[in-house]
Short mmCIF file of C-alpha atoms and ligand atoms in Angstrom, two decimals:
data_model
loop_
_atom_site.label_atom_id
_atom_site.label_comp_id
_atom_site.label_asym_id
_atom_site.label_seq_id
_atom_site.Cartn_x
_atom_site.Cartn_y
_atom_site.Cartn_z
CA UNK A 1219 -40.86 -158.36 -3.43
CA UNK A 1220 -38.25 -160.77 -2.92
CA UNK A 1221 -35.87 -157.38 -2.56
CA UNK A 1222 -38.94 -155.83 -0.34
CA UNK A 1223 -38.59 -159.62 1.85
CA UNK A 1224 -34.83 -158.36 2.40
CA UNK A 1225 -35.38 -154.66 4.15
CA UNK A 1226 -37.94 -156.73 6.59
CA UNK A 1227 -35.19 -159.39 7.11
CA UNK A 1228 -32.48 -156.28 7.77
CA UNK A 1229 -34.75 -154.87 10.61
CA UNK A 1230 -36.02 -158.48 12.44
CA UNK A 1231 -31.89 -159.16 12.44
CA UNK A 1232 -31.09 -154.92 13.24
CA UNK A 1233 -33.52 -155.72 16.24
CA UNK A 1234 -31.78 -158.24 17.42
CA UNK A 1235 -28.18 -156.56 17.22
CA UNK A 1236 -27.17 -157.57 13.83
CA UNK A 1237 -25.80 -155.08 11.12
CA UNK A 1238 -26.04 -155.09 7.95
CA UNK A 1239 -22.56 -154.28 6.66
CA UNK A 1240 -21.83 -153.49 3.23
CA UNK A 1241 -18.87 -156.42 2.35
CA UNK A 1242 -19.12 -159.90 2.45
CA UNK A 1243 -15.23 -159.76 3.84
CA UNK A 1244 -16.53 -158.37 7.61
CA UNK A 1245 -19.38 -160.34 7.80
CA UNK A 1246 -20.27 -163.94 10.11
CA UNK A 1247 -23.64 -164.26 7.94
CA UNK A 1248 -24.44 -163.99 4.54
CA UNK A 1249 -27.54 -164.70 3.70
CA UNK A 1250 -28.79 -165.25 0.59
CA UNK A 1251 -33.39 -164.51 -0.39
CA UNK A 1252 -34.57 -166.93 -3.56
CA UNK A 1253 -36.53 -167.19 -5.99
CA UNK A 1254 -37.39 -170.23 -6.83
CA UNK A 1255 -39.86 -168.95 -10.24
CA UNK A 1256 -37.75 -170.62 -13.03
CA UNK A 1257 -34.59 -173.21 -13.01
CA UNK A 1258 -32.36 -171.08 -14.34
CA UNK A 1259 -32.90 -168.55 -11.28
CA UNK A 1260 -32.53 -171.47 -8.73
CA UNK A 1261 -29.65 -172.32 -10.65
CA UNK A 1262 -27.93 -168.70 -10.24
CA UNK A 1263 -28.68 -169.45 -6.62
CA UNK A 1264 -26.56 -172.25 -6.48
CA UNK A 1265 -23.87 -171.47 -8.47
CA UNK A 1266 -23.52 -168.20 -6.08
CA UNK A 1267 -23.48 -170.64 -3.03
CA UNK A 1268 -20.68 -172.73 -4.62
CA UNK A 1269 -18.89 -169.31 -5.21
CA UNK A 1270 -19.00 -168.65 -1.46
CA UNK A 1271 -17.29 -171.35 -0.89
CA UNK A 1272 -13.80 -170.20 -1.52
CA UNK A 1273 -14.47 -166.90 0.71
CA UNK A 1274 -15.21 -169.55 3.15
CA UNK A 1275 -12.36 -171.19 2.68
CA UNK A 1276 -9.80 -168.87 3.36
CA UNK A 1277 -11.46 -167.57 6.56
CA UNK A 1278 -10.49 -170.94 7.91
CA UNK A 1279 -12.10 -172.49 10.96
CA UNK A 1280 -13.53 -169.89 13.75
CA UNK A 1281 -13.76 -167.29 12.25
CA UNK A 1282 -16.34 -168.89 9.51
CA UNK A 1283 -19.05 -166.96 7.23
CA UNK A 1284 -21.83 -169.15 7.47
CA UNK A 1285 -24.11 -168.94 4.74
CA UNK A 1286 -27.61 -168.42 4.89
CA UNK A 1287 -31.29 -169.33 2.41
CA UNK A 1288 -34.41 -167.93 2.07
CA UNK A 1289 -37.34 -167.81 0.54
CA UNK A 1290 -39.16 -169.58 -1.99
CA UNK A 1291 -36.13 -172.19 -2.70
CA UNK A 1292 -35.94 -172.32 0.74
CA UNK A 1293 -39.28 -173.10 1.39
CA UNK A 1294 -39.07 -176.31 -2.43
CA UNK A 1295 -35.85 -177.55 -1.08
CA UNK A 1296 -36.31 -177.51 2.22
CA UNK A 1297 -33.49 -179.32 3.87
CA UNK A 1298 -33.19 -180.92 1.01
CA UNK A 1299 -30.66 -177.46 0.40
CA UNK A 1300 -28.05 -178.64 3.21
CA UNK A 1301 -27.87 -181.51 2.10
CA UNK A 1302 -27.45 -180.82 -1.60
CA UNK A 1303 -25.02 -178.13 -0.74
CA UNK A 1304 -23.39 -178.83 2.58
CA UNK A 1305 -21.76 -175.25 3.02
CA UNK A 1306 -25.59 -174.24 3.66
CA UNK A 1307 -26.12 -174.09 7.47
CA UNK A 1308 -29.82 -173.29 7.23
CA UNK A 1309 -32.78 -172.24 5.61
CA UNK A 1310 -35.39 -170.27 6.57
CA UNK A 1311 -38.57 -169.98 3.93
CA UNK A 1312 -40.90 -166.80 3.22
CA UNK A 1313 -42.73 -166.36 6.40
CA UNK A 1314 -40.34 -167.63 9.27
CA UNK A 1315 -38.41 -164.56 8.94
CA UNK A 1316 -39.41 -163.39 12.49
CA UNK A 1317 -37.71 -166.87 13.49
CA UNK A 1318 -34.51 -165.68 11.80
CA UNK A 1319 -32.40 -164.35 14.83
CA UNK A 1320 -33.14 -168.02 16.56
CA UNK A 1321 -32.05 -170.19 13.77
CA UNK A 1322 -28.70 -167.91 13.23
CA UNK A 1323 -28.25 -168.27 17.40
CA UNK A 1324 -28.90 -172.03 17.09
CA UNK A 1325 -26.08 -171.83 13.74
CA UNK A 1326 -23.86 -170.13 16.19
CA UNK A 1327 -23.54 -173.78 18.77
CA UNK A 1328 -22.32 -175.32 15.38
CA UNK A 1329 -25.85 -176.75 15.03
CA UNK A 1330 -28.06 -176.80 11.08
CA UNK A 1331 -31.68 -174.60 11.17
CA UNK A 1332 -34.61 -174.82 9.18
CA UNK A 1333 -37.85 -173.07 10.06
CA UNK A 1334 -39.80 -173.32 6.46
CA UNK A 1335 -43.63 -173.44 7.91
CA UNK A 1336 -45.53 -171.10 5.63
CA UNK A 1337 -48.42 -169.14 7.12
CA UNK A 1338 -52.26 -168.05 6.76
CA UNK A 1339 -51.80 -164.92 8.49
CA UNK A 1340 -48.51 -163.82 8.53
CA UNK A 1341 -48.05 -160.45 6.61
CA UNK A 1342 -44.83 -158.86 8.65
CA UNK A 1343 -47.49 -155.96 8.93
CA UNK A 1344 -45.57 -154.62 12.21
CA UNK A 1345 -42.15 -154.35 11.01
CA UNK A 1346 -40.82 -151.86 8.90
CA UNK A 1347 -38.15 -152.37 7.16
CA UNK A 1348 -35.35 -151.55 6.80
CA UNK A 1349 -34.14 -149.42 3.36
CA UNK A 1350 -31.31 -151.32 1.95
CA UNK A 1351 -29.37 -150.27 -1.65
CA UNK A 1352 -32.18 -147.19 -1.35
CA UNK A 1353 -31.51 -144.61 -3.34
CA UNK A 1354 -33.78 -142.21 -1.16
CA UNK A 1355 -36.76 -141.73 -3.06
CA UNK A 1356 -38.40 -144.84 -3.92
CA UNK A 1357 -39.10 -147.70 -1.81
CA UNK A 1358 -41.06 -150.69 -1.68
CA UNK A 1359 -43.76 -151.76 0.35
CA UNK A 1360 -45.91 -155.47 -0.07
CA UNK A 1361 -49.33 -155.18 0.76
CA UNK A 1362 -50.00 -158.47 0.42
CA UNK A 1363 -48.60 -161.47 0.91
CA UNK A 1364 -48.94 -165.79 -0.64
CA UNK A 1365 -50.95 -167.04 -4.19
CA UNK A 1366 -53.80 -168.88 -4.41
CA UNK A 1367 -55.00 -168.71 -8.04
CA UNK A 1368 -52.41 -171.51 -8.55
CA UNK A 1369 -51.55 -171.41 -12.66
CA UNK A 1370 -50.46 -174.77 -13.77
CA UNK A 1371 -47.49 -173.52 -14.93
CA UNK A 1372 -46.67 -171.55 -11.93
CA UNK A 1373 -44.69 -172.89 -7.91
CA UNK A 1374 -45.48 -169.59 -6.22
CA UNK A 1375 -48.66 -171.45 -4.44
CA UNK A 1376 -46.71 -173.65 -3.25
CA UNK A 1377 -43.07 -171.98 -2.16
CA UNK A 1378 -45.89 -168.49 -0.22
CA UNK A 1379 -48.70 -170.10 0.86
CA UNK A 1380 -52.28 -168.75 0.54
CA UNK A 1381 -53.61 -164.75 0.22
CA UNK A 1382 -53.15 -162.44 2.72
CA UNK A 1383 -53.86 -158.85 3.17
CA UNK A 1384 -51.83 -156.59 5.08
CA UNK A 1385 -53.70 -154.22 7.14
CA UNK A 1386 -54.39 -150.96 4.88
CA UNK A 1387 -53.92 -148.75 7.89
CA UNK A 1388 -50.22 -150.24 8.80
CA UNK A 1389 -49.67 -149.74 4.23
CA UNK A 1390 -50.37 -146.32 4.81
CA UNK A 1391 -48.44 -145.89 7.64
CA UNK A 1392 -44.77 -146.77 5.95
CA UNK A 1393 -45.92 -144.52 2.86
CA UNK A 1394 -46.34 -141.51 4.68
CA UNK A 1395 -43.24 -142.22 6.72
CA UNK A 1396 -41.25 -143.23 3.53
CA UNK A 1397 -42.64 -139.70 1.89
CA UNK A 1398 -41.64 -137.77 5.45
CA UNK A 1399 -38.14 -139.59 4.78
CA UNK A 1400 -37.99 -138.13 2.37
CA UNK A 1401 -39.27 -140.85 -0.32
CA UNK A 1402 -41.67 -139.56 -3.77
CA UNK A 1403 -42.29 -142.65 -5.43
CA UNK A 1404 -43.66 -145.68 -4.24
CA UNK A 1405 -44.93 -149.08 -5.45
CA UNK A 1406 -47.29 -151.47 -3.79
CA UNK A 1407 -46.75 -155.11 -4.30
CA UNK A 1408 -48.50 -158.25 -3.82
CA UNK A 1409 -48.62 -161.56 -6.65
CA UNK A 1410 -52.45 -160.24 -7.78
CA UNK A 1411 -52.92 -157.00 -5.86
CA UNK A 1412 -56.50 -156.78 -6.98
CA UNK A 1413 -57.47 -158.92 -4.79
CA UNK A 1414 -56.57 -157.25 -2.01
CA UNK A 1415 -58.78 -157.32 0.44
CA UNK A 1416 -59.30 -155.60 3.93
CA UNK A 1417 -62.03 -156.48 6.61
CA UNK A 1418 -63.35 -155.83 9.81
CA UNK A 1419 -66.47 -156.16 9.12
CA UNK A 1420 -68.59 -156.68 6.56
CA UNK A 1421 -69.89 -152.29 7.03
CA UNK A 1422 -66.23 -152.12 5.86
CA UNK A 1423 -63.67 -153.69 3.37
CA UNK A 1424 -60.79 -151.89 1.89
CA UNK A 1425 -60.63 -153.31 -1.82
CA UNK A 1426 -57.55 -152.35 -3.42
CA UNK A 1427 -58.64 -149.10 -5.48
CA UNK A 1428 -59.44 -148.12 -1.86
CA UNK A 1429 -56.08 -148.14 -0.80
CA UNK A 1430 -55.16 -147.01 -3.43
CA UNK A 1431 -56.21 -143.86 -3.27
CA UNK A 1432 -55.91 -143.95 0.74
CA UNK A 1433 -52.08 -143.85 -0.85
CA UNK A 1434 -52.51 -141.60 -3.26
CA UNK A 1435 -54.12 -138.72 -0.56
CA UNK A 1436 -50.62 -138.41 1.92
CA UNK A 1437 -49.75 -135.79 -0.32
CA UNK A 1438 -49.79 -135.35 -4.41
CA UNK A 1439 -46.40 -135.00 -4.85
CA UNK A 1440 -45.54 -138.89 -3.52
CA UNK A 1441 -45.92 -141.23 -6.91
CA UNK A 1442 -47.75 -144.43 -5.90
CA UNK A 1443 -47.18 -147.92 -8.14
CA UNK A 1444 -48.36 -151.36 -7.97
CA UNK A 1445 -47.27 -154.66 -9.31
CA UNK A 1446 -49.36 -156.81 -10.28
CA UNK A 1447 -52.51 -156.59 -11.47
CA UNK A 1448 -53.95 -160.82 -12.63
CA UNK A 1449 -56.58 -159.94 -15.72
CA UNK A 1450 -58.91 -161.57 -14.44
CA UNK A 1451 -59.98 -159.03 -11.66
CA UNK A 1452 -58.66 -155.47 -12.61
CA UNK A 1453 -61.96 -153.70 -12.64
CA UNK A 1454 -63.47 -150.92 -13.39
CA UNK A 1455 -63.11 -149.37 -10.05
CA UNK A 1456 -59.73 -149.29 -10.27
CA UNK A 1457 -58.97 -148.24 -13.54
CA UNK A 1458 -61.24 -144.70 -12.21
CA UNK A 1459 -59.19 -143.77 -8.57
CA UNK A 1460 -56.12 -144.45 -11.67
CA UNK A 1461 -57.72 -142.15 -13.57
CA UNK A 1462 -58.67 -139.69 -11.12
CA UNK A 1463 -55.80 -139.27 -8.65
CA UNK A 1464 -53.22 -137.83 -10.84
CA UNK A 1465 -49.71 -138.56 -8.86
CA UNK A 1466 -51.12 -143.02 -9.52
CA UNK A 1467 -48.83 -144.31 -12.44
CA UNK A 1468 -50.37 -144.11 -16.30
CA UNK A 1469 -48.55 -147.49 -15.97
CA UNK A 1470 -50.35 -151.34 -15.45
CA UNK A 1471 -48.53 -154.10 -15.62
CA UNK A 1472 -50.77 -156.98 -16.99
CA UNK A 1473 -49.01 -159.94 -18.18
CA UNK A 1474 -51.06 -162.18 -20.10
CA UNK A 1475 -48.96 -165.39 -20.02
CA UNK A 1476 -49.82 -166.28 -23.36
CA UNK A 1477 -52.69 -164.79 -26.86
CA UNK A 1478 -54.34 -168.36 -27.90
CA UNK A 1479 -57.56 -168.60 -25.05
CA UNK A 1480 -56.52 -173.40 -25.45
CA UNK A 1481 -53.11 -172.55 -23.75
CA UNK A 1482 -54.41 -169.81 -21.34
CA UNK A 1483 -57.32 -172.78 -20.29
CA UNK A 1484 -53.88 -175.74 -19.56
CA UNK A 1485 -51.99 -173.02 -17.96
CA UNK A 1486 -55.35 -172.05 -16.06
CA UNK A 1487 -55.57 -167.89 -16.24
CA UNK A 1488 -59.16 -168.11 -16.12
CA UNK A 1489 -59.40 -165.53 -19.21
CA UNK A 1490 -59.77 -165.44 -22.04
CA UNK A 1491 -58.47 -163.19 -24.68
CA UNK A 1492 -60.97 -161.79 -25.55
CA UNK A 1493 -61.57 -160.87 -21.89
CA UNK A 1494 -58.17 -159.39 -21.74
CA UNK A 1495 -58.53 -157.31 -25.06
CA UNK A 1496 -61.74 -155.84 -23.35
CA UNK A 1497 -59.66 -154.49 -20.09
CA UNK A 1498 -57.15 -153.92 -22.22
CA UNK A 1499 -58.90 -151.79 -23.89
CA UNK A 1500 -60.88 -150.35 -21.29
CA UNK A 1501 -57.28 -148.76 -19.42
CA UNK A 1502 -56.86 -147.03 -22.53
CA UNK A 1503 -60.53 -145.78 -22.23
CA UNK A 1504 -59.76 -144.49 -18.58
CA UNK A 1505 -56.51 -143.51 -19.88
CA UNK A 1506 -54.89 -143.56 -23.19
CA UNK A 1507 -51.48 -142.24 -21.59
CA UNK A 1508 -51.17 -145.12 -19.36
CA UNK A 1509 -48.70 -147.81 -20.56
CA UNK A 1510 -48.96 -151.84 -20.45
CA UNK A 1511 -46.38 -154.01 -19.67
CA UNK A 1512 -47.24 -157.34 -19.36
CA UNK A 1513 -45.52 -161.34 -18.63
CA UNK A 1514 -45.39 -164.03 -20.89
CA UNK A 1515 -44.49 -167.83 -21.27
CA UNK A 1516 -42.49 -169.69 -24.29
CA UNK A 1517 -43.52 -173.34 -25.57
CA UNK A 1518 -45.33 -173.93 -22.80
CA UNK A 1519 -47.18 -177.76 -22.43
CA UNK A 1520 -48.22 -178.83 -25.83
CA UNK A 1521 -48.13 -174.97 -27.61
CA UNK A 1522 -48.80 -175.26 -31.31
CA UNK A 1523 -46.56 -173.11 -34.28
CA UNK A 1524 -51.05 -171.96 -34.52
CA UNK A 1525 -50.83 -171.42 -30.31
CA UNK A 1526 -47.41 -169.54 -30.73
CA UNK A 1527 -48.56 -167.09 -33.79
CA UNK A 1528 -51.35 -165.89 -31.48
CA UNK A 1529 -49.43 -164.96 -28.89
CA UNK A 1530 -47.70 -162.96 -31.95
CA UNK A 1531 -50.30 -161.37 -33.16
CA UNK A 1532 -52.08 -160.22 -29.17
CA UNK A 1533 -48.57 -158.74 -28.72
CA UNK A 1534 -49.34 -156.88 -31.97
CA UNK A 1535 -52.80 -155.87 -31.09
CA UNK A 1536 -51.33 -154.23 -27.45
CA UNK A 1537 -48.81 -152.99 -28.27
CA UNK A 1538 -46.62 -153.14 -25.02
CA UNK A 1539 -44.49 -150.31 -23.28
CA UNK A 1540 -42.17 -153.42 -21.48
CA UNK A 1541 -42.76 -157.39 -21.79
CA UNK A 1542 -40.30 -159.85 -19.73
CA UNK A 1543 -40.07 -163.03 -21.80
CA UNK A 1544 -39.57 -166.16 -20.30
CA UNK A 1545 -38.96 -169.48 -21.27
CA UNK A 1546 -41.23 -172.25 -20.32
CA UNK A 1547 -39.47 -173.80 -17.17
CA UNK A 1548 -41.38 -176.77 -14.80
CA UNK A 1549 -41.65 -176.83 -11.74
CA UNK A 1550 -42.01 -179.78 -9.59
CA UNK A 1551 -45.22 -179.86 -7.35
CA UNK A 1552 -46.97 -177.59 -10.29
CA UNK A 1553 -50.18 -178.80 -12.18
CA UNK A 1554 -48.67 -178.92 -14.36
CA UNK A 1555 -45.61 -181.31 -14.10
CA UNK A 1556 -47.54 -183.53 -12.55
CA UNK A 1557 -50.09 -183.93 -15.63
CA UNK A 1558 -48.90 -182.79 -18.39
CA UNK A 1559 -45.87 -183.57 -20.51
CA UNK A 1560 -43.29 -180.17 -21.38
CA UNK A 1561 -42.68 -181.53 -24.79
CA UNK A 1562 -41.76 -178.81 -26.12
CA UNK A 1563 -37.94 -179.17 -27.32
CA UNK A 1564 -35.58 -176.38 -26.33
CA UNK A 1565 -34.79 -175.08 -28.85
CA UNK A 1566 -37.85 -174.52 -30.49
CA UNK A 1567 -39.06 -172.92 -27.03
CA UNK A 1568 -35.48 -170.10 -27.27
CA UNK A 1569 -36.72 -169.29 -31.29
CA UNK A 1570 -40.13 -168.50 -30.26
CA UNK A 1571 -38.82 -167.01 -27.42
CA UNK A 1572 -36.48 -164.81 -29.91
CA UNK A 1573 -39.46 -163.91 -31.69
CA UNK A 1574 -41.73 -163.15 -29.37
CA UNK A 1575 -38.10 -160.35 -28.22
CA UNK A 1576 -37.30 -159.02 -31.35
CA UNK A 1577 -41.13 -157.96 -32.33
CA UNK A 1578 -41.44 -157.11 -28.41
CA UNK A 1579 -38.05 -154.93 -29.32
CA UNK A 1580 -39.37 -153.31 -32.54
CA UNK A 1581 -42.90 -152.36 -31.11
CA UNK A 1582 -41.01 -150.46 -28.37
CA UNK A 1583 -38.85 -148.53 -30.41
CA UNK A 1584 -42.03 -147.54 -32.47
CA UNK A 1585 -44.20 -146.50 -29.77
CA UNK A 1586 -41.07 -145.02 -28.15
CA UNK A 1587 -40.79 -143.24 -31.35
CA UNK A 1588 -44.18 -141.32 -31.17
CA UNK A 1589 -43.46 -140.51 -28.28
CA UNK A 1590 -40.88 -137.41 -30.11
CA UNK A 1591 -41.41 -134.12 -28.97
CA UNK A 1592 -44.02 -135.09 -25.97
CA UNK A 1593 -43.13 -132.87 -23.08
CA UNK A 1594 -43.38 -135.18 -19.76
CA UNK A 1595 -42.84 -134.32 -15.47
CA UNK A 1596 -39.95 -136.57 -14.88
CA UNK A 1597 -39.26 -137.55 -11.02
CA UNK A 1598 -35.64 -137.18 -11.06
CA UNK A 1599 -33.55 -140.42 -9.89
CA UNK A 1600 -29.88 -139.55 -10.40
CA UNK A 1601 -26.71 -139.68 -12.90
CA UNK A 1602 -27.61 -141.95 -15.78
CA UNK A 1603 -25.92 -145.11 -15.46
CA UNK A 1604 -24.75 -144.64 -18.56
CA UNK A 1605 -23.10 -141.66 -18.52
CA UNK A 1606 -21.61 -138.93 -15.48
CA UNK A 1607 -22.69 -136.40 -17.44
CA UNK A 1608 -26.19 -136.98 -17.75
CA UNK A 1609 -29.45 -137.74 -14.76
CA UNK A 1610 -32.49 -139.81 -15.61
CA UNK A 1611 -35.58 -139.56 -14.12
CA UNK A 1612 -38.86 -141.71 -15.06
CA UNK A 1613 -42.41 -140.42 -16.08
CA UNK A 1614 -45.41 -142.00 -14.68
CA UNK A 1615 -45.45 -143.95 -17.30
CA UNK A 1616 -42.93 -145.52 -15.38
CA UNK A 1617 -40.44 -144.81 -18.68
CA UNK A 1618 -36.79 -143.77 -18.32
CA UNK A 1619 -36.00 -140.21 -19.46
CA UNK A 1620 -31.84 -139.44 -19.70
CA UNK A 1621 -31.21 -135.73 -19.79
CA UNK A 1622 -28.13 -133.72 -19.86
CA UNK A 1623 -27.38 -133.31 -15.79
CA UNK A 1624 -27.90 -129.91 -14.47
CA UNK A 1625 -29.29 -128.91 -11.80
CA UNK A 1626 -32.25 -130.86 -11.08
CA UNK A 1627 -31.97 -132.35 -8.12
CA UNK A 1628 -32.54 -135.73 -6.74
CA UNK A 1629 -36.13 -136.16 -6.07
CA UNK A 1630 -37.54 -133.12 -7.35
CA UNK A 1631 -39.75 -132.93 -10.53
CA UNK A 1632 -39.18 -131.54 -14.01
CA UNK A 1633 -40.27 -131.30 -17.23
CA UNK A 1634 -38.18 -133.11 -20.16
CA UNK A 1635 -39.38 -132.67 -23.85
CA UNK A 1636 -38.38 -136.25 -24.95
CA UNK A 1637 -36.23 -135.37 -28.66
CA UNK A 1638 -34.13 -139.42 -29.54
CA UNK A 1639 -34.93 -142.62 -27.86
CA UNK A 1640 -33.76 -146.19 -28.17
CA UNK A 1641 -36.33 -149.31 -27.66
CA UNK A 1642 -35.49 -148.78 -23.70
CA UNK A 1643 -34.70 -145.43 -23.18
CA UNK A 1644 -35.98 -142.14 -23.85
CA UNK A 1645 -33.55 -138.54 -24.77
CA UNK A 1646 -34.56 -135.40 -23.60
CA UNK A 1647 -33.72 -131.67 -22.50
CA UNK A 1648 -35.33 -129.69 -19.51
CA UNK A 1649 -38.01 -127.52 -20.44
CA UNK A 1650 -38.50 -126.13 -17.21
N1 SAH B 510 -47.99 -163.00 -9.61
C1 SAH B 510 -47.41 -162.67 -10.38
C2 SAH B 510 -46.20 -162.88 -11.57
C3 SAH B 510 -45.71 -163.48 -10.69
S1 SAH B 510 -43.80 -164.13 -11.91
C4 SAH B 510 -48.32 -163.26 -12.31
O1 SAH B 510 -49.39 -163.89 -12.23
O2 SAH B 510 -48.61 -162.27 -12.45
C5 SAH B 510 -43.57 -163.72 -12.89
C6 SAH B 510 -43.64 -164.13 -14.11
O3 SAH B 510 -43.10 -165.19 -14.11
C7 SAH B 510 -44.77 -164.60 -14.79
O4 SAH B 510 -45.66 -164.52 -14.52
C8 SAH B 510 -44.67 -165.08 -16.14
O5 SAH B 510 -44.70 -165.10 -17.01
C9 SAH B 510 -43.54 -166.05 -14.99
N2 SAH B 510 -43.38 -168.05 -14.79
C10 SAH B 510 -44.38 -167.87 -13.95
N3 SAH B 510 -44.14 -169.65 -13.76
C11 SAH B 510 -42.76 -170.20 -14.36
C12 SAH B 510 -42.76 -170.96 -15.10
N4 SAH B 510 -42.18 -172.38 -14.73
N5 SAH B 510 -41.78 -171.06 -16.61
C13 SAH B 510 -41.12 -170.07 -17.18
N6 SAH B 510 -42.15 -169.24 -16.54
C14 SAH B 510 -42.76 -168.40 -15.85
FE1 SF4 B 511 -47.92 -167.49 -9.85
FE2 SF4 B 511 -50.55 -167.67 -11.18
FE3 SF4 B 511 -49.79 -166.71 -8.00
FE4 SF4 B 511 -49.11 -165.28 -10.62
S1 SF4 B 511 -51.30 -165.29 -10.13
S2 SF4 B 511 -48.67 -166.10 -9.05
S3 SF4 B 511 -48.04 -166.79 -11.55
S4 SF4 B 511 -49.95 -169.01 -9.35
#
């Protein structure tokens, strides 16, 4: 989502006469887009800000490099961030990017600047993002902003504001213009895409499955992905639309957070394990070949060994294809920080996390071994990161397939037969 936001920022500043440069050397400004979801994300930003101090020192007065911090961390800390990091000249929250040209002008006049007002309506719908560091094949499209689910551990509702959806016509227009420019994959983004809703009047409401269908209808060779789905809102209508459309990817990211009902209640996730498993069954009923991925938090407030075991059990039952796994990190201002004790020692959180990671590693490898001999249509993306003599692409399930370099052009669809695998990658041979 930050990546997509940076592309909006690039567009706004481009219109104001600024230009994105490849290296810091030629830059007048360095804008750091930030995440506040866990403390380690913020620590990485602080580290980067400290490193930049050396670059600023080398430049000398007059030729200075001015640093701005954008996004969730700017929203969370506001001007406190500029007091704590005195080499930062401005902060700008996620709903205030249209004001960046003014902020930069103010900084050029030698002042510090902060704009952190949240909005209930801003979706940047009319801004055509500039594509940064793009492979020319896949792109992100933000379809909504904010979140008001208030999971008790989560800072997002405070840093990104109320949930609001973007006009579907602007989403379709952006996807179409990407397709016409040669892109072959778009990922529709929102904190909870299932609650996407746009209505001009009661009779004409566009919900997420409707929007997904509209984007998929642009062209059968445009792959359509989306993230993230909240389990409480995953509807059968969505699954029906997906199943009916070949170019909507067979891949659902369905963050579970915990396998214990007691924890889910404390987390304010608004579903039970039984509900979650029912949704997993529904996915597999509609699309037996759909991959399912998740997010999980180890060591949330009051988590017992039994709760942790319940998470491991759930992982064994669902058999995820991929999981993002985190240690609980207390975030100032959240319900959990205000009302619940962060009482699991760090070493214990680490042990639990490592157990989940080890189990998931085994499951992913077993899942991949079942793929041996299967053939997949793969959207070729380019050279493999590991070896110049290989290419890679991803299938509809979002799994990476690596195969020997050949005439396959990036942006085309080719058929690959899986011949071997690791836990993360399928290795195969072109068969078309
Ligand atoms: N809106 C998405 C997730 C956004 S944040 C959703 O609800 O699924 C991405 C992931 O970060 C979350 O799914 C959660 O697993 C993790 N996360 C959020 N807050 C966290 C915290 N305080 N500590 C550790 N992990 C956290
Ligand atoms: Fe955070 Fe929950 Fe909203 Fe996801 S749904 S962004 S975890 S509050």
